[in-house]
Tab-separated table of C-alpha atoms in Angstrom:
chain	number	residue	atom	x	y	z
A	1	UNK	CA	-4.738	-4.981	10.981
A	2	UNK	CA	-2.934	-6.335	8.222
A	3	UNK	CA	0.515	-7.382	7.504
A	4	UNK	CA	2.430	-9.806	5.685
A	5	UNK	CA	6.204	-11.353	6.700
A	6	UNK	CA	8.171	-12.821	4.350
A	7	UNK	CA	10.665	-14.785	6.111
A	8	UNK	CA	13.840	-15.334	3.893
A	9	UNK	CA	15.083	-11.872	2.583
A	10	UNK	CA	17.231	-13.517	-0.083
A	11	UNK	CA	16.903	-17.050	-1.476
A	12	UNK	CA	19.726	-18.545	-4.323
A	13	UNK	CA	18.570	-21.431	-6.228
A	14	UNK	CA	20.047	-23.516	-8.877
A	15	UNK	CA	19.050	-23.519	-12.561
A	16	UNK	CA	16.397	-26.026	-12.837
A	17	UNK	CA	15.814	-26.899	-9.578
A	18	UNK	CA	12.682	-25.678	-7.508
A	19	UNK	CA	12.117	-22.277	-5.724
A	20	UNK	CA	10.387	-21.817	-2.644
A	21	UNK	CA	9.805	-17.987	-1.360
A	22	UNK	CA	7.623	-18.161	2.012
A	23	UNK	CA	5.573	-15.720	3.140
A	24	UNK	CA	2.922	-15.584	6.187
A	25	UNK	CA	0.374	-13.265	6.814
A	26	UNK	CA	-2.119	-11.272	9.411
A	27	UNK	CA	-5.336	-10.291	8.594
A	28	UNK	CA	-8.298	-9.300	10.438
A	29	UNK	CA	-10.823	-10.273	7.625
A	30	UNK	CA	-10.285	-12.957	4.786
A	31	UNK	CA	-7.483	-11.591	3.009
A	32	UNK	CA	-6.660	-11.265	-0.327
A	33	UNK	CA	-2.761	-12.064	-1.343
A	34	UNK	CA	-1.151	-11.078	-4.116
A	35	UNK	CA	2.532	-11.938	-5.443
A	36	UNK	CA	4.615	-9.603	-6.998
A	37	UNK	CA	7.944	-9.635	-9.180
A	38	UNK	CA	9.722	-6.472	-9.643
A	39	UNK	CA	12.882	-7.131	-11.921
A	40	UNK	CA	15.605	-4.281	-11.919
A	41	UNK	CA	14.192	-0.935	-13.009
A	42	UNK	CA	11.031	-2.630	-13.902
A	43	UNK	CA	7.664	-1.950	-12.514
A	44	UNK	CA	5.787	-4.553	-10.342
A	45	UNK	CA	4.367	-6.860	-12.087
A	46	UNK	CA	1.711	-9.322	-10.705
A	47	UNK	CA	2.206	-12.921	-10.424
A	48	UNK	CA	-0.709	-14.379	-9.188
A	49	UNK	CA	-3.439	-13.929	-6.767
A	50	UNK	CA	-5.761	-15.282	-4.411
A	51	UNK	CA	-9.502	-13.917	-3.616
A	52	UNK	CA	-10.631	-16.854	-1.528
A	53	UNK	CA	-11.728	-19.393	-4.342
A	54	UNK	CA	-9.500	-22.251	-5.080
A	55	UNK	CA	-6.659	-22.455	-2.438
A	56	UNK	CA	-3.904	-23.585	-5.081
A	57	UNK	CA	-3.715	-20.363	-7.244
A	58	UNK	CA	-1.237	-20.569	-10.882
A	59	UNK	CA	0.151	-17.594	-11.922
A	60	UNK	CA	2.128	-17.034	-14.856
A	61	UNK	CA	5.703	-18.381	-16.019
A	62	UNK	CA	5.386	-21.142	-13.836
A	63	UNK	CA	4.620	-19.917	-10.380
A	64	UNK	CA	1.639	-21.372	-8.011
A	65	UNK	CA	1.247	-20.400	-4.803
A	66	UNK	CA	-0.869	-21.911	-1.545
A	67	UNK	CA	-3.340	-20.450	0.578
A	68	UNK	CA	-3.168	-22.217	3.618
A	69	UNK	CA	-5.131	-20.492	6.187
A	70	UNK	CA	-4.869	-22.828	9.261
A	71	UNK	CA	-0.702	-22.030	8.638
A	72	UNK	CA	-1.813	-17.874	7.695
A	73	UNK	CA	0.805	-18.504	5.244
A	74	UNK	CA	0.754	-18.090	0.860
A	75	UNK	CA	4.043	-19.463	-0.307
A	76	UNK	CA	5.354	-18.803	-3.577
A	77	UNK	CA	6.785	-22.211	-5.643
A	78	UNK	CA	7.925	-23.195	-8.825
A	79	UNK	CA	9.249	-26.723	-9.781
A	80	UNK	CA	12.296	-25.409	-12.463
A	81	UNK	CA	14.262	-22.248	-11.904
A	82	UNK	CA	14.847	-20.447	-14.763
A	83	UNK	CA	17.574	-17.481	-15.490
A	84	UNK	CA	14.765	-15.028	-15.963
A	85	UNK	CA	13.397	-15.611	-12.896
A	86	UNK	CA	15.857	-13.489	-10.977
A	87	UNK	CA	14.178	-10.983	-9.063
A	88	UNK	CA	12.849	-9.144	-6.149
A	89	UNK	CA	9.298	-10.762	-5.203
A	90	UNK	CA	7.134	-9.202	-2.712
A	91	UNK	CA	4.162	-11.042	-0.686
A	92	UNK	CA	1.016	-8.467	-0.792
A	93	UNK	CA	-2.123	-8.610	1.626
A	94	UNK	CA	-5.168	-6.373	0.716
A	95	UNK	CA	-7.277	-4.595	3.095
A	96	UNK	CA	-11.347	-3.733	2.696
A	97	UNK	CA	-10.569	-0.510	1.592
A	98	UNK	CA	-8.206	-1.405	-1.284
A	99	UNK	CA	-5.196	-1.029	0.420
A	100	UNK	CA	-2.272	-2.910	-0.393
A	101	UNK	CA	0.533	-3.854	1.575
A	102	UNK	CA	3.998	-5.108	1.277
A	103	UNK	CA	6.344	-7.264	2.430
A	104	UNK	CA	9.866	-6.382	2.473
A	105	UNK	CA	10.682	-8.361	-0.445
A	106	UNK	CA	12.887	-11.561	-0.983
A	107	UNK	CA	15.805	-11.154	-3.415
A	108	UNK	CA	15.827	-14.943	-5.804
A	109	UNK	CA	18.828	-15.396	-7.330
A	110	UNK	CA	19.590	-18.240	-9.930
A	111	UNK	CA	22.695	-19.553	-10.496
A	112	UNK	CA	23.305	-21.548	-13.471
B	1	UNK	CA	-4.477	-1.665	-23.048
B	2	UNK	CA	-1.859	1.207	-21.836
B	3	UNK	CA	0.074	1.331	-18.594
B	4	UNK	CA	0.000	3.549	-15.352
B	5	UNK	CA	2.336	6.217	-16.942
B	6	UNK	CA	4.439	8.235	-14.280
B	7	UNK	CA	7.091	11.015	-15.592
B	8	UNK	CA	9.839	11.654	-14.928
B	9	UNK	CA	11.580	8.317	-14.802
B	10	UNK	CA	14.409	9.623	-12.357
B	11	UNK	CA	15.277	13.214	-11.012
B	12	UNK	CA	18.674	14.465	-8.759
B	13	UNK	CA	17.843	17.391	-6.389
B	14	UNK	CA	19.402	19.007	-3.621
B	15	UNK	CA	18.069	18.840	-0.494
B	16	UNK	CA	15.387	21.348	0.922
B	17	UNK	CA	14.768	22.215	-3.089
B	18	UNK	CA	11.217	21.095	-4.138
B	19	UNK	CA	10.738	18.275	-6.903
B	20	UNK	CA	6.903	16.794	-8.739
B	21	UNK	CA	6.004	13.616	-9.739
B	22	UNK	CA	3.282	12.982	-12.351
B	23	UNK	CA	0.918	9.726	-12.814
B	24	UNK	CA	-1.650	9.043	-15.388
B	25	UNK	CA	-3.166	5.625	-14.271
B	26	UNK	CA	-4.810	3.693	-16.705
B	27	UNK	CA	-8.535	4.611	-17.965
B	28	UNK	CA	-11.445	4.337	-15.885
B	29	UNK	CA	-9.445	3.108	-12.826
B	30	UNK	CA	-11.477	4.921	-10.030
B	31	UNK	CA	-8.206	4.088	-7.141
B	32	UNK	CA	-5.386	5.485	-7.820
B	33	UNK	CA	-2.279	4.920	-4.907
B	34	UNK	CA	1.573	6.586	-4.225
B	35	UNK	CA	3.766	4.300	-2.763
B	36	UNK	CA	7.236	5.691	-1.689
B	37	UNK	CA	10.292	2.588	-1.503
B	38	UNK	CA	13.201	2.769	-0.186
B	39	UNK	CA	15.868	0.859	-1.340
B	40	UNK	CA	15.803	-2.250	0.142
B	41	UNK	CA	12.053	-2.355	1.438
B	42	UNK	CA	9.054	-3.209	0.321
B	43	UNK	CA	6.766	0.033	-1.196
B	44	UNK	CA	5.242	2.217	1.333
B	45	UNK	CA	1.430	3.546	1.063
B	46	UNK	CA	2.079	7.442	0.764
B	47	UNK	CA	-1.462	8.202	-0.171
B	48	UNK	CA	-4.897	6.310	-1.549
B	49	UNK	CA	-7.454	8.765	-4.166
B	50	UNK	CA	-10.783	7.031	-4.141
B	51	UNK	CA	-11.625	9.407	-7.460
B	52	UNK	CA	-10.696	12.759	-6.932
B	53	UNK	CA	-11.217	12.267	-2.555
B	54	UNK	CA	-8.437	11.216	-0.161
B	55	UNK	CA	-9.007	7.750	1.115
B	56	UNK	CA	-6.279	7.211	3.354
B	57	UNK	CA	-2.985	9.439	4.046
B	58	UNK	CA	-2.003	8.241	7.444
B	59	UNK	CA	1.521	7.596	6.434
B	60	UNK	CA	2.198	10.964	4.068
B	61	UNK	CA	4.780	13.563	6.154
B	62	UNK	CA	2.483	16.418	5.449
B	63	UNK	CA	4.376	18.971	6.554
B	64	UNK	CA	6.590	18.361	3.494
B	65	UNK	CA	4.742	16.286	1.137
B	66	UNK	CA	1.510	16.654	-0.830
B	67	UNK	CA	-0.697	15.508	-3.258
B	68	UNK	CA	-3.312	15.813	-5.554
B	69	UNK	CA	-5.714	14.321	-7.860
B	70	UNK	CA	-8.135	17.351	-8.742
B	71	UNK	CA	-10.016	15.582	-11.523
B	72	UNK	CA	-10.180	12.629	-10.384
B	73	UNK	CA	-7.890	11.352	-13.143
B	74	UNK	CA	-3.960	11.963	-13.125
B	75	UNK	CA	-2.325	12.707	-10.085
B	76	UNK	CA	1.123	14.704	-8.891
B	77	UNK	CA	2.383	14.300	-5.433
B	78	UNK	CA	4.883	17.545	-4.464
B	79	UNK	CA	7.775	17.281	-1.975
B	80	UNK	CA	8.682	20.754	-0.495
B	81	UNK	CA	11.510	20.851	0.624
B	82	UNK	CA	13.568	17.747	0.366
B	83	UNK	CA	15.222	15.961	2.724
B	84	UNK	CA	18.312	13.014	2.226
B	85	UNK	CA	16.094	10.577	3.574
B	86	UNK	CA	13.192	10.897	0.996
B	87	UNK	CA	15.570	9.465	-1.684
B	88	UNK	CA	13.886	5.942	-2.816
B	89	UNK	CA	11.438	5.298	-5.805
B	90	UNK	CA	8.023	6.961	-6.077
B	91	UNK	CA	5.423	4.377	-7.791
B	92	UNK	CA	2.019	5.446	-8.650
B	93	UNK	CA	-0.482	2.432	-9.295
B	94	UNK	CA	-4.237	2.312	-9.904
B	95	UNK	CA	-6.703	-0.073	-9.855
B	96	UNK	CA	-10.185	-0.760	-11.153
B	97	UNK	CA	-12.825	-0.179	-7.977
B	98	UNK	CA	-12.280	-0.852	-4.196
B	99	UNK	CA	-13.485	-4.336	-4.139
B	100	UNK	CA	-11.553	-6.494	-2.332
B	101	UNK	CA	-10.478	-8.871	-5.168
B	102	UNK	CA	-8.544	-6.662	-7.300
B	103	UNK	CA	-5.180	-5.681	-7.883
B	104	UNK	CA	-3.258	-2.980	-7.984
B	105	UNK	CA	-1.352	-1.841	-11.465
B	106	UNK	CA	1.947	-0.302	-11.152
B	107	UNK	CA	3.949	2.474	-12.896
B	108	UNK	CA	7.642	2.064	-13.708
B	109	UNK	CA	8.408	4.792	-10.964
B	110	UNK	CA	10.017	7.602	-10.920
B	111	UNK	CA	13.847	7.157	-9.008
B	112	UNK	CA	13.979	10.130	-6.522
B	113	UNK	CA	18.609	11.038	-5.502
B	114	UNK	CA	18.273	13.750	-2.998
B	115	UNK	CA	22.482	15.057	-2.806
């Protein structure tokens, strides 16, 4: 079975200084794991991704994220909070068969 | 390149009335997925189209939800009758093939207030 946990349901960060947003995850096969940002009203938008090549994925606006599979865990960084990055992310695992799913989401906010 | 469209964007109902959501995913995606979330939570797999067939709908309430994908292109899922608790947003997303690398594209959602 499949599942993902992200373990901080909201995180508040500084302008400028770095965000962490941890997530750990179960798979019975090698996974896939996705991140995703959903800003208010907004669609989910993909972040980054990892399909078991290089461990150390980069996504866009800044974010990388770490496959570490000894910890099962794919934690979302980025060295300089910005404004725009205020958000609701969400940790995805992908099964064989496509399907996708969710963690329950961490809430960033940024203060400036 | 367009988006997964999904109409309409939000819809008020009273409860045990019956409300439709639409989805066009974008062209040539073979998967196409409903995910219900509830405020608060991450999305929910309602239902998984592999084409126009069913792949997995372990988690739909089908005695009061349903859906369909008849050409194996756009989709509406049906809720008949309402309840309070389905209030949340609907997304629709598709994606490219079932291989295990790809992602899933996403929809803006359609926000469901059942009064």
């Amino acid at each position: 079975a499949q599942s993902v946990t992200q373990l901080d349901s909201h995180v508040s960060v500084s302008e400028g200084t770095p965000v962490l947003l941890r997530c750990n995850y179960s798979s019975s096969y090698s996974p896939s794991l996705f991140w995703y940002v959903q800003h208010p009203n907004k669609g989910l938008q993909l972040l980054l991704k990892y399909t078991s090549a290089a461990t150390l994925v980069k996504g866009i606006n800044g974010f990388e994220a770490e496959f570490k599979k000894s910890e099962t865990s794919f934690h979302l960084t980025k060295p300089s909070a910005h404004m725009s990055d205020a958000a609701e992310y969400f940790c995805v695992v992908s099964a064989p068969g496509n399907q996708f799913y969710f963690g329950t989401g961490t809430s960033l906010t940024v203060i400036p | 390149e367009a988006g997964v469209a999904q109409s309409p964007r939000y819809k008020i109902i009273e409860k045990r009335q019956s409300v439709a959501f639409w989805c066009n995913p974008i062209s040539g995606h073979a998967t196409l997925y409903w995910y219900q979330q509830i405020l608060g939570q991450g999305p929910k797999l309602l239902i998984q189209f592999q084409n126009n067939g069913v792949v997995d709908d372990s988690q739909l309430p089908k005695d009061r939800f349903s859906a369909e994908r008849l050409k194996g292109v756009d989709s509406t899922l049906k809720i008949q009758p309402a309840k309070l608790e389905d209030s949340a947003v609907y997304l629709c997303a598709s994606s490219p093939s079932q291989g295990l690398n790809t992602e899933a594209f996403f929809g803006q959602g359609t926000r469901l207030t059942v009064v």
